[in-house]
CSV table of C-alpha atoms in Angstrom, one decimal:
chain,number,residue,atom,x,y,z
A,1391,MET,CA,9.0,-36.9,-2.0
A,1392,ALA,CA,11.5,-34.5,-0.7
A,1393,GLY,CA,10.4,-31.9,-3.2
A,1394,ALA,CA,6.8,-32.1,-2.0
A,1395,THR,CA,8.0,-31.7,1.6
A,1396,VAL,CA,9.9,-28.5,0.6
A,1397,ASP,CA,6.8,-27.2,-1.2
A,1398,ASP,CA,4.7,-27.8,2.0
A,1399,ALA,CA,7.3,-25.9,4.0
A,1400,VAL,CA,7.3,-23.1,1.5
A,1401,ASP,CA,3.4,-22.9,1.7
A,1402,GLN,CA,3.8,-22.6,5.4
A,1403,GLU,CA,6.1,-19.7,4.9
A,1404,HIS,CA,3.4,-18.2,2.7
A,1405,GLY,CA,1.0,-18.5,5.7
A,1406,ARG,CA,-1.3,-20.9,3.8
A,1407,SER,CA,-0.5,-24.2,5.5
A,1408,LYS,CA,-3.3,-26.6,6.4
A,1409,ALA,CA,-2.7,-25.8,10.1
A,1410,GLY,CA,-3.8,-22.2,9.5
A,1411,ARG,CA,-2.3,-18.8,8.7
A,1412,GLY,CA,0.3,-16.9,10.8
A,1413,GLN,CA,-0.4,-18.0,14.3
A,1414,ASP,CA,2.9,-16.7,15.6
A,1415,GLY,CA,3.6,-13.1,16.6
A,1416,PRO,CA,2.8,-10.7,19.4
A,1417,ASN,CA,-0.6,-10.9,21.1
A,1418,TYR,CA,-2.6,-7.7,21.6
A,1419,SER,CA,-5.9,-7.4,23.5
A,1420,LYS,CA,-9.1,-7.0,21.5
A,1421,GLY,CA,-9.6,-3.5,23.0
A,1422,TYR,CA,-6.1,-2.4,21.9
A,1423,THR,CA,-6.5,-3.9,18.4
A,1424,PHE,CA,-9.9,-2.2,18.0
A,1425,VAL,CA,-8.7,1.3,19.0
A,1426,THR,CA,-5.5,1.1,16.9
A,1427,LEU,CA,-7.4,-0.2,13.8
A,1428,LEU,CA,-9.9,2.6,14.4
A,1429,GLY,CA,-7.2,5.2,14.5
A,1430,TYR,CA,-5.4,3.7,11.4
A,1431,SER,CA,-8.7,3.6,9.5
A,1432,MET,CA,-9.5,7.2,10.4
A,1433,SER,CA,-6.0,8.2,9.3
A,1434,PHE,CA,-6.5,6.6,5.9
A,1435,ILE,CA,-10.0,8.0,5.4
A,1436,ILE,CA,-8.2,11.4,5.7
A,1437,PHE,CA,-5.3,10.2,3.6
A,1438,GLY,CA,-7.7,9.1,0.8
A,1439,SER,CA,-9.5,12.4,1.1
A,1440,GLN,CA,-6.3,14.4,0.7
A,1441,VAL,CA,-4.8,12.4,-2.1
A,1442,SER,CA,-8.0,12.6,-4.2
A,1443,ILE,CA,-9.1,16.1,-3.2
A,1444,LEU,CA,-7.7,17.8,-6.3
A,1445,GLY,CA,-10.1,15.9,-8.6
A,1446,PRO,CA,-13.3,17.7,-7.6
A,1447,THR,CA,-11.5,21.0,-6.5
A,1448,ILE,CA,-9.1,21.6,-9.4
A,1449,LYS,CA,-11.7,23.4,-11.4
A,1450,PRO,CA,-12.8,25.9,-8.6
A,1451,LEU,CA,-9.1,26.4,-7.7
A,1452,ALA,CA,-8.3,27.2,-11.3
A,1453,GLU,CA,-11.3,29.6,-11.4
A,1454,GLN,CA,-10.3,31.3,-8.2
A,1455,LEU,CA,-6.7,31.8,-9.5
A,1456,GLY,CA,-7.8,32.7,-13.0
A,1457,VAL,CA,-5.9,29.9,-14.8
A,1458,ASP,CA,-6.8,26.8,-16.8
A,1459,GLU,CA,-7.0,23.4,-15.0
A,1460,THR,CA,-3.9,22.1,-16.8
A,1461,ASP,CA,-1.9,25.1,-15.4
A,1462,LEU,CA,-2.3,23.5,-11.9
A,1463,SER,CA,-0.2,20.5,-12.9
A,1464,PRO,CA,2.6,21.8,-10.6
A,1465,LEU,CA,0.4,20.6,-7.8
A,1466,PHE,CA,0.8,17.0,-8.9
A,1467,THR,CA,4.5,17.7,-9.3
A,1468,ALA,CA,4.7,19.0,-5.8
A,1469,LEU,CA,2.8,15.9,-4.5
A,1470,GLY,CA,5.3,13.6,-6.2
A,1471,ILE,CA,8.5,15.5,-5.3
A,1472,SER,CA,7.5,15.9,-1.7
A,1473,CYS,CA,6.6,12.2,-1.4
A,1474,ILE,CA,9.9,11.2,-3.0
A,1475,VAL,CA,12.0,13.5,-0.8
A,1476,SER,CA,10.1,12.4,2.4
A,1477,GLY,CA,10.3,8.7,1.7
A,1478,THR,CA,13.6,7.8,3.3
A,1479,PRO,CA,13.3,10.3,6.2
A,1480,SER,CA,9.8,8.9,7.1
A,1481,GLY,CA,11.2,5.4,7.2
A,1482,TRP,CA,14.1,6.5,9.3
A,1483,VAL,CA,11.8,8.3,11.8
A,1484,VAL,CA,9.3,5.4,12.0
A,1485,ASP,CA,12.1,2.9,12.8
A,1486,ARG,CA,13.4,5.1,15.7
A,1487,PHE,CA,10.3,6.8,17.2
A,1488,PRO,CA,6.9,5.6,18.4
A,1489,THR,CA,4.7,5.2,15.4
A,1490,HIS,CA,1.7,6.8,17.1
A,1491,THR,CA,3.7,9.9,17.9
A,1492,VAL,CA,4.7,10.2,14.3
A,1493,LEU,CA,1.0,9.8,13.2
A,1494,ILE,CA,-0.2,12.5,15.6
A,1495,ALA,CA,2.4,15.0,14.3
A,1496,SER,CA,1.8,14.2,10.6
A,1497,LEU,CA,-2.0,14.5,11.0
A,1498,LEU,CA,-1.7,17.9,12.7
A,1499,VAL,CA,0.5,19.2,9.9
A,1500,GLU,CA,-2.1,18.1,7.4
A,1501,ALA,CA,-4.9,19.7,9.3
A,1502,VAL,CA,-3.2,23.1,9.4
A,1503,GLY,CA,-2.0,22.9,5.8
A,1504,PHE,CA,-5.3,22.0,4.2
A,1505,SER,CA,-7.2,24.6,6.2
A,1506,LEU,CA,-4.9,27.3,4.5
A,1507,VAL,CA,-5.3,26.1,0.9
A,1508,PRO,CA,-8.4,28.3,0.0
A,1509,PHE,CA,-6.4,31.4,1.1
A,1510,MET,CA,-3.5,31.0,-1.3
A,1511,PRO,CA,-3.3,33.9,-3.8
A,1512,SER,CA,-1.3,32.3,-6.7
A,1513,VAL,CA,-0.4,29.0,-8.3
A,1514,TRP,CA,3.1,29.0,-6.9
A,1515,SER,CA,2.1,29.9,-3.3
A,1516,LEU,CA,-0.5,27.1,-3.5
A,1517,THR,CA,2.1,24.7,-4.9
A,1518,ALA,CA,4.6,25.6,-2.1
A,1519,LEU,CA,1.9,25.0,0.6
A,1520,TYR,CA,0.8,21.8,-1.1
A,1521,ALA,CA,4.4,20.5,-1.2
A,1522,LEU,CA,4.7,21.1,2.6
A,1523,ILE,CA,1.4,19.2,3.2
A,1524,CYS,CA,2.4,16.3,1.0
A,1525,PHE,CA,5.7,16.0,2.8
A,1526,SER,CA,3.7,14.6,5.7
A,1527,TYR,CA,1.9,11.9,3.7
A,1528,ASN,CA,4.8,9.4,3.9
A,1529,PHE,CA,5.0,9.7,7.6
A,1530,THR,CA,1.3,8.7,7.9
A,1531,ASN,CA,1.8,5.9,5.3
A,1532,SER,CA,5.0,4.5,6.8
A,1533,ALA,CA,3.7,4.7,10.4
A,1534,VAL,CA,0.5,2.8,9.7
A,1535,PHE,CA,2.0,0.1,7.4
A,1536,THR,CA,4.9,-0.5,9.8
A,1537,SER,CA,2.6,-0.7,12.8
A,1538,LEU,CA,0.3,-3.2,11.0
A,1539,GLY,CA,3.4,-5.3,10.0
A,1540,TRP,CA,4.5,-5.4,13.7
A,1541,MET,CA,1.0,-6.2,15.0
A,1542,PHE,CA,0.4,-9.0,12.5
A,1543,PRO,CA,3.8,-10.4,11.3
A,1544,LYS,CA,3.5,-12.4,8.1
A,1545,ARG,CA,-0.4,-12.2,8.2
A,1546,ALA,CA,-1.0,-8.5,7.8
A,1547,GLY,CA,-2.8,-8.9,4.4
A,1548,GLY,CA,-6.3,-8.7,5.9
A,1549,ALA,CA,-5.6,-5.7,8.1
A,1550,LEU,CA,-3.8,-3.9,5.2
A,1551,ASN,CA,-6.8,-4.4,2.9
A,1552,LEU,CA,-9.2,-3.2,5.6
A,1553,VAL,CA,-7.2,0.0,6.5
A,1554,LEU,CA,-6.6,0.7,2.8
A,1555,ALA,CA,-10.3,0.3,2.1
A,1556,MET,CA,-10.7,3.3,4.3
A,1557,PHE,CA,-8.5,5.2,1.9
A,1558,GLY,CA,-11.1,4.4,-0.7
A,1559,VAL,CA,-13.9,5.6,1.7
A,1560,GLY,CA,-12.2,9.0,2.0
A,1561,SER,CA,-11.6,9.2,-1.8
A,1562,PHE,CA,-15.3,8.2,-2.4
A,1563,PHE,CA,-16.8,10.8,-0.2
A,1564,ILE,CA,-14.6,13.7,-1.1
A,1565,PRO,CA,-16.3,14.5,-4.4
A,1566,LEU,CA,-19.7,14.3,-2.7
A,1567,ALA,CA,-18.4,16.5,0.2
A,1568,ALA,CA,-17.2,19.0,-2.3
A,1569,GLU,CA,-20.6,19.1,-4.0
A,1570,ALA,CA,-22.3,19.5,-0.5
A,1571,CYS,CA,-19.9,22.4,0.3
A,1572,ARG,CA,-20.8,24.0,-3.0
A,1573,HIS,CA,-24.5,24.0,-2.1
A,1574,TYR,CA,-24.3,24.7,1.7
A,1575,ALA,CA,-21.1,26.7,2.1
A,1576,GLY,CA,-21.2,28.6,-1.2
A,1577,THR,CA,-17.9,27.1,-2.5
A,1578,PRO,CA,-16.5,23.6,-3.0
A,1579,LEU,CA,-13.2,24.8,-1.6
A,1580,ALA,CA,-14.8,24.7,1.9
A,1581,VAL,CA,-14.1,20.9,1.7
A,1582,PHE,CA,-10.4,21.8,2.6
A,1583,TRP,CA,-11.6,23.1,5.9
A,1584,LEU,CA,-13.7,20.0,6.5
A,1585,VAL,CA,-10.8,17.7,5.8
A,1586,GLY,CA,-8.5,19.8,8.1
A,1587,GLY,CA,-11.0,19.5,11.0
A,1588,VAL,CA,-11.4,15.7,10.6
A,1589,SER,CA,-7.6,15.4,10.5
A,1590,VAL,CA,-7.5,16.7,14.0
A,1591,LEU,CA,-10.2,14.2,15.1
A,1592,SER,CA,-8.4,11.3,13.5
A,1593,SER,CA,-5.4,11.8,15.8
A,1594,VAL,CA,-7.4,11.4,19.0
A,1595,PRO,CA,-7.3,7.5,19.2
A,1596,PHE,CA,-3.5,7.6,19.3
A,1597,LEU,CA,-3.6,9.5,22.6
A,1598,PHE,CA,-5.0,6.5,24.4
A,1599,VAL,CA,-2.9,3.6,23.1
A,1600,ARG,CA,0.8,2.9,23.0
A,1601,SER,CA,2.6,2.3,19.8
A,1602,PRO,CA,3.1,-1.4,18.8
A,1603,SER,CA,6.6,-2.9,19.1
A,1604,PRO,CA,8.5,-4.7,16.4
A,1605,PRO,CA,8.3,-8.5,16.8
A,1606,LYS,CA,11.5,-10.2,17.9
A,1607,LEU,CA,13.2,-12.5,15.5
A,1608,SER,CA,14.1,-15.9,16.7
A,1609,THR,CA,17.8,-16.7,17.1
A,1610,HIS,CA,17.7,-19.2,14.2
A,1611,SER,CA,15.9,-16.7,11.8
A,1612,HIS,CA,18.4,-14.0,12.7
A,1613,HIS,CA,21.3,-16.4,12.2
A,1614,HIS,CA,19.9,-17.4,8.8
A,1615,ALA,CA,19.4,-13.9,7.7
A,1616,LYS,CA,23.0,-13.1,8.5
A,1617,GLN,CA,24.4,-16.1,6.7
A,1618,SER,CA,22.0,-16.1,3.7
A,1619,LYS,CA,23.5,-15.9,0.2
A,1620,ASP,CA,20.2,-15.1,-1.3
A,1621,LYS,CA,20.5,-11.3,-1.4
A,1622,THR,CA,20.1,-11.2,-5.2
A,1623,LEU,CA,16.7,-12.9,-5.0
A,1624,GLU,CA,15.7,-10.6,-2.2
A,1625,LEU,CA,16.7,-7.6,-4.3
A,1626,VAL,CA,14.7,-8.9,-7.3
A,1627,VAL,CA,11.6,-9.4,-5.1
A,1628,VAL,CA,11.8,-6.0,-3.5
A,1629,SER,CA,12.5,-4.3,-6.9
A,1630,ALA,CA,9.6,-6.0,-8.5
A,1631,VAL,CA,7.2,-5.0,-5.7
A,1632,VAL,CA,8.5,-1.5,-5.8
A,1633,LEU,CA,7.7,-1.3,-9.5
A,1634,LEU,CA,4.3,-2.8,-8.9
A,1635,VAL,CA,3.6,-0.1,-6.3
A,1636,PHE,CA,4.7,2.5,-8.9
A,1637,PHE,CA,2.5,1.1,-11.6
A,1638,THR,CA,-0.7,0.7,-9.5
A,1639,THR,CA,-0.3,4.2,-7.9
A,1640,ALA,CA,0.4,5.9,-11.2
A,1641,ALA,CA,-2.7,4.3,-12.8
A,1642,GLU,CA,-4.8,5.0,-9.7
A,1643,THR,CA,-4.0,8.7,-9.5
A,1644,ALA,CA,-4.1,9.2,-13.3
A,1645,ILE,CA,-7.7,8.0,-13.4
A,1646,GLY,CA,-8.8,9.1,-10.0
A,1647,ASN,CA,-7.7,12.7,-10.5
A,1648,TRP,CA,-8.8,13.2,-14.1
A,1649,ILE,CA,-12.0,11.2,-14.6
A,1650,PHE,CA,-14.0,14.2,-13.3
A,1651,THR,CA,-12.5,16.5,-15.9
A,1652,TYR,CA,-12.7,13.7,-18.6
A,1653,ALA,CA,-16.4,13.3,-17.9
A,1654,GLY,CA,-17.0,17.0,-18.3
A,1655,ARG,CA,-14.8,17.8,-21.2
A,1656,GLU,CA,-15.0,14.6,-23.4
A,1657,VAL,CA,-18.6,13.4,-22.6
A,1658,ASP,CA,-20.2,16.8,-21.7
A,1659,LEU,CA,-21.5,15.6,-18.4
A,1660,ALA,CA,-22.7,18.2,-15.8
A,1661,ASP,CA,-20.5,18.7,-12.7
A,1662,GLY,CA,-22.9,16.7,-10.6
A,1663,GLU,CA,-22.7,13.7,-12.9
A,1664,ALA,CA,-18.9,14.1,-13.2
A,1665,ALA,CA,-18.6,14.1,-9.4
A,1666,LEU,CA,-20.7,10.9,-9.4
A,1667,ALA,CA,-18.3,9.3,-11.8
A,1668,ASN,CA,-15.4,10.3,-9.6
A,1669,SER,CA,-17.2,8.9,-6.6
A,1670,MET,CA,-18.0,5.7,-8.4
A,1671,PHE,CA,-14.2,5.1,-9.1
A,1672,TRP,CA,-13.4,5.5,-5.4
A,1673,GLY,CA,-16.6,3.7,-4.3
A,1674,SER,CA,-15.7,0.6,-6.4
A,1675,PHE,CA,-12.1,1.0,-5.2
A,1676,THR,CA,-13.4,0.8,-1.6
A,1677,LEU,CA,-15.7,-2.1,-2.3
A,1678,GLY,CA,-12.8,-4.0,-3.9
A,1679,ARG,CA,-10.6,-3.5,-0.8
A,1680,VAL,CA,-13.3,-4.6,1.6
A,1681,ALA,CA,-13.8,-7.7,-0.6
A,1682,GLY,CA,-10.0,-8.2,-0.5
A,1683,ALA,CA,-10.0,-8.0,3.3
A,1684,LEU,CA,-12.7,-10.6,3.6
A,1685,VAL,CA,-11.2,-13.2,1.2
A,1686,SER,CA,-7.6,-12.6,2.1
A,1687,ARG,CA,-7.8,-15.3,4.8
A,1688,TRP,CA,-8.4,-17.9,2.2
A,1689,THR,CA,-6.2,-16.8,-0.7
A,1690,SER,CA,-2.9,-15.1,-1.3
A,1691,PRO,CA,-2.1,-11.5,-2.2
A,1692,ALA,CA,-0.7,-12.7,-5.6
A,1693,VAL,CA,-4.0,-14.3,-6.5
A,1694,LEU,CA,-6.0,-11.2,-5.5
A,1695,LEU,CA,-3.7,-9.1,-7.7
A,1696,LEU,CA,-3.8,-11.4,-10.7
A,1697,CYS,CA,-7.6,-11.7,-10.6
A,1698,SER,CA,-8.4,-8.0,-10.1
A,1699,THR,CA,-6.2,-6.5,-12.7
A,1700,PRO,CA,-8.4,-7.5,-15.7
A,1701,PHE,CA,-11.2,-5.3,-14.4
A,1702,SER,CA,-8.8,-2.3,-14.5
A,1703,LEU,CA,-7.7,-3.2,-18.0
A,1704,LEU,CA,-11.3,-3.5,-19.2
A,1705,GLY,CA,-12.3,-0.2,-17.5
A,1706,SER,CA,-9.3,1.7,-19.1
A,1707,ALA,CA,-10.0,0.2,-22.6
A,1708,LEU,CA,-13.7,1.1,-22.6
A,1709,PRO,CA,-13.2,4.9,-23.4
A,1710,LEU,CA,-10.8,4.0,-26.2
A,1711,VAL,CA,-13.0,1.4,-27.8
A,1712,MET,CA,-16.1,3.5,-27.4
A,1713,GLN,CA,-14.4,6.8,-28.2
A,1714,GLY,CA,-17.0,9.3,-29.6
A,1715,HIS,CA,-19.8,7.1,-28.3
A,1716,MET,CA,-19.3,7.4,-24.6
A,1717,SER,CA,-22.4,8.0,-22.5
A,1718,ARG,CA,-23.1,8.6,-18.8
A,1719,VAL,CA,-23.6,4.9,-18.2
A,1720,LEU,CA,-20.3,4.0,-20.0
A,1721,VAL,CA,-18.4,6.7,-18.0
A,1722,LEU,CA,-19.8,5.2,-14.7
A,1723,ALA,CA,-18.8,1.7,-16.0
A,1724,THR,CA,-15.3,2.9,-16.7
A,1725,ALA,CA,-15.0,4.4,-13.3
A,1726,SER,CA,-16.4,1.3,-11.5
A,1727,LEU,CA,-14.3,-1.3,-13.4
A,1728,ALA,CA,-11.0,0.7,-13.1
A,1729,GLY,CA,-11.6,1.4,-9.4
A,1730,PHE,CA,-12.5,-2.1,-8.5
A,1731,GLY,CA,-9.6,-3.6,-10.3
A,1732,ASN,CA,-7.1,-1.0,-8.9
A,1733,SER,CA,-8.3,-1.7,-5.3
A,1734,THR,CA,-6.0,-4.6,-4.6
A,1735,GLY,CA,-2.8,-2.9,-5.8
A,1736,TYR,CA,-1.0,-1.2,-3.0
A,1737,ALA,CA,-2.2,-3.2,-0.1
A,1738,ASN,CA,-1.5,-6.6,-1.6
A,1739,ALA,CA,1.8,-5.4,-3.1
A,1740,VAL,CA,2.9,-4.8,0.5
A,1741,ALA,CA,1.3,-8.0,1.7
A,1742,LEU,CA,3.0,-9.9,-1.1
A,1743,LEU,CA,6.4,-8.6,-0.2
A,1744,GLU,CA,5.8,-9.3,3.5
A,1745,GLN,CA,5.5,-13.0,2.7
A,1746,TYR,CA,9.1,-13.1,1.4
A,1747,VAL,CA,11.0,-10.2,3.0
A,1748,PRO,CA,10.5,-8.5,6.4
A,1749,VAL,CA,8.9,-5.1,5.8
A,1750,THR,CA,10.5,-2.3,7.9
A,1751,GLY,CA,9.8,1.4,8.3
A,1752,PHE,CA,12.7,2.0,5.8
A,1753,ILE,CA,11.1,-0.2,3.2
A,1754,ASN,CA,7.8,1.4,3.7
A,1755,GLY,CA,9.5,4.7,3.3
A,1756,ILE,CA,10.8,3.6,-0.1
A,1757,PHE,CA,7.3,2.6,-1.0
A,1758,GLY,CA,6.1,6.0,0.0
A,1759,ALA,CA,8.8,7.7,-2.1
A,1760,VAL,CA,8.0,5.5,-5.1
A,1761,ALA,CA,4.3,6.1,-4.7
A,1762,GLY,CA,5.0,9.8,-4.5
A,1763,GLY,CA,6.8,9.7,-7.8
A,1764,ALA,CA,3.9,7.7,-9.3
A,1765,CYS,CA,1.4,10.4,-8.0
A,1766,MET,CA,3.4,12.9,-9.9
A,1767,VAL,CA,4.0,10.9,-13.1
A,1768,GLY,CA,0.5,9.5,-13.6
A,1769,PRO,CA,-1.6,12.7,-13.4
A,1770,THR,CA,1.1,14.9,-14.9
A,1771,LEU,CA,1.5,12.6,-17.9
A,1772,VAL,CA,-2.3,12.9,-18.5
A,1773,ALA,CA,-2.1,16.7,-18.2
A,1774,MET,CA,0.8,16.9,-20.6
A,1775,LEU,CA,-0.8,14.6,-23.2
A,1776,ALA,CA,-4.1,16.4,-22.9
A,1777,LYS,CA,-2.5,19.8,-23.4
A,1778,TYR,CA,0.1,19.0,-26.2
A,1779,THR,CA,-1.4,16.1,-28.1
A,1780,PRO,CA,-4.6,15.4,-30.0
A,1781,LEU,CA,-5.6,12.8,-27.4
A,1782,ARG,CA,-7.1,15.5,-25.2
A,1783,TYR,CA,-8.5,14.0,-22.0
A,1784,ASN,CA,-8.7,10.5,-23.5
A,1785,ALA,CA,-5.1,10.5,-22.4
A,1786,MET,CA,-6.4,9.4,-19.0
A,1787,ALA,CA,-7.5,6.0,-20.5
A,1788,TRP,CA,-4.2,5.5,-22.4
A,1789,VAL,CA,-2.1,6.2,-19.3
A,1790,GLY,CA,-4.2,3.9,-17.1
A,1791,LEU,CA,-4.2,1.1,-19.7
A,1792,ALA,CA,-0.4,1.2,-20.0
A,1793,PHE,CA,0.3,1.1,-16.3
A,1794,TYR,CA,-2.3,-1.6,-15.6
A,1795,ALA,CA,-0.8,-3.8,-18.4
A,1796,LEU,CA,2.6,-3.5,-16.6
A,1797,HIS,CA,1.1,-5.1,-13.4
A,1798,TYR,CA,1.5,-8.6,-14.8
A,1799,PRO,CA,5.3,-8.8,-15.3
A,1800,ALA,CA,5.9,-7.2,-11.9
A,1801,ILE,CA,3.5,-9.7,-10.1
A,1802,LEU,CA,4.8,-12.8,-11.9
A,1803,THR,CA,8.5,-11.8,-11.3
A,1804,THR,CA,7.8,-11.3,-7.6
A,1805,MET,CA,6.1,-14.7,-7.4
A,1806,ALA,CA,8.9,-16.5,-9.2
A,1807,ALA,CA,11.7,-14.9,-7.3
A,1808,GLY,CA,9.9,-15.1,-4.0
A,1809,ARG,CA,9.1,-18.8,-4.3
A,1810,SER,CA,12.8,-19.5,-5.1
A,1811,LEU,CA,13.9,-17.5,-2.1
A,1812,LEU,CA,11.6,-19.3,0.3
A,1813,SER,CA,12.6,-22.7,-1.2
A,1814,ARG,CA,16.3,-21.9,-0.6
A,1815,GLN,CA,15.6,-20.7,2.9
A,1816,VAL,CA,13.7,-23.9,3.8
A,1817,GLN,CA,16.5,-26.0,2.4
A,1818,ALA,CA,19.1,-24.0,4.4
A,1819,ARG,CA,17.1,-24.4,7.6
A,1820,ARG,CA,16.8,-28.1,7.1
A,1821,GLU,CA,20.5,-28.4,6.4
A,1822,GLY,CA,21.2,-26.3,9.5
A,1823,SER,CA,18.9,-28.5,11.6
A,1824,ALA,CA,20.6,-31.7,10.3
A,1825,THR,CA,24.0,-30.3,11.1
A,1826,ALA,CA,22.9,-29.3,14.6
A,1827,ALA,CA,21.5,-32.8,15.2
A,1828,ALA,CA,24.7,-34.5,14.0
A,1829,ALA,CA,26.7,-32.2,16.3
A,1830,GLY,CA,24.4,-33.0,19.2
A,1831,THR,CA,24.9,-36.8,18.6
A,1832,GLY,CA,28.6,-36.3,18.5
A,1833,ASP,CA,28.5,-34.5,21.8
A,1834,LEU,CA,26.5,-37.4,23.4
A,1835,GLN,CA,28.8,-40.1,22.0
A,1836,GLU,CA,32.1,-38.4,22.9
A,1837,PRO,CA,32.0,-38.8,26.7
A,1838,LEU,CA,31.2,-42.5,26.2
A,1839,LEU,CA,34.2,-43.0,23.9
A,1840,ALA,CA,36.5,-41.2,26.3
A,1841,GLY,CA,34.9,-42.4,29.4
A,1842,SER,CA,36.4,-43.6,32.7
A,1843,LYS,CA,37.5,-47.2,33.4
A,1844,GLU,CA,34.2,-47.7,35.3
A,1845,GLY,CA,32.3,-46.6,32.2
A,1846,GLY,CA,34.3,-49.0,30.0
A,1847,HIS,CA,33.7,-51.9,32.4
A,1848,ALA,CA,30.0,-51.2,32.5
A,1849,ALA,CA,29.8,-51.2,28.7
A,1850,ALA,CA,31.7,-54.5,28.5
A,1851,ALA,CA,29.4,-56.1,31.0
A,1852,ALA,CA,26.4,-54.9,29.1
A,1853,ALA,CA,27.8,-56.4,25.9
A,1854,ALA,CA,28.4,-59.7,27.7
A,1855,ALA,CA,24.9,-59.8,29.1
A,1856,ALA,CA,23.5,-59.1,25.6
A,1857,GLY,CA,25.6,-62.0,24.2
A,1858,GLY,CA,24.3,-64.3,26.9
A,1859,GLU,CA,20.7,-63.5,26.1
A,1860,GLU,CA,21.3,-64.4,22.4
């Protein structure tokens, strides 16, 4: 019976108690919530556009610079290194300065940087500029995720899925926007100017609302945190989620950045059809995140992760099983399945961790650094395998399949260690409450035992009266 009671308490810590999910925390007006979520969504539309912009533009960039597409792999390296280097500083800044101020600054840096990309005269000048732009990514990422965690403590899953769905919207539209720029502006590289202009617009909502404040921990929670001997379990949980973020981001960027080239080089699709495949990946990615946001109220991040990963595994395996027989329809199926399955990764990894350990700007900075490394490893691994092995661009599918397969050990380890951590915390709180109650009883009894003579006479009289009644 006691075990069931502890399990119920652990379920409440998960935010899935029968009474409802996460009712505690700061209250913000509907107007404030709408404006902030609008701003965060616009920021992530731009973020998604910028992260996936190399997919449909790497070919015209290579043509402009007179090099092969694989020679632009330093851009992916720059993306990864910049995000790794900026991870810890971004978390430090977000924990100490208003998050909306950080967002405005990072969006303006991105606006200026991307507007200059088409003017770069060499691979190395382009790489240097791209490294500077990518340095700002973690500041956007950390500021938004930390703000959502503060606005919706222990119940940020829905908001995280919604905002990250906008990342998919940006990624979905960028190949189509590049094609539109090719037709109407004469070059797909004009999409960099479009993204730069929209980056400026996305900073506007933050001029009208203050930054959210971190929720205050109760005295009891703070005391428990200071006295807890469960640091090892916390480290296991955080480490497993960090690995999950790495795996999902590496797979996402490997497929998202190379499916355009794969479709053209391995399946001989025209640029327009390859752009459609690229957009299908990000469109399915967005659809999955919208679906995740809708159902997150009734399920857990772990369930979403476990149920979506098989779609990615199937999508990645399809080009390998059907190698030599791939068609336009199968390429679109590959993109759709992989994108849909990948959609729950980052958002629900963060939401999963938040159920067990408070997510600060510093932790979000670590996520950003790890994701930056993954953005470098995933696409660069595809480029190296395509260039130096017989796999050619089928390497995209192998890399995706490997990283998706690693999702399961990371998810299951997080669930097991997190459940143990919450169970131990519930037990510690109950023991603390029992000790406090016993101490309180002792405090009430002590004055009676050491009372005055009048108190003793009153007690004796009461006892005599009780004996007479019997």
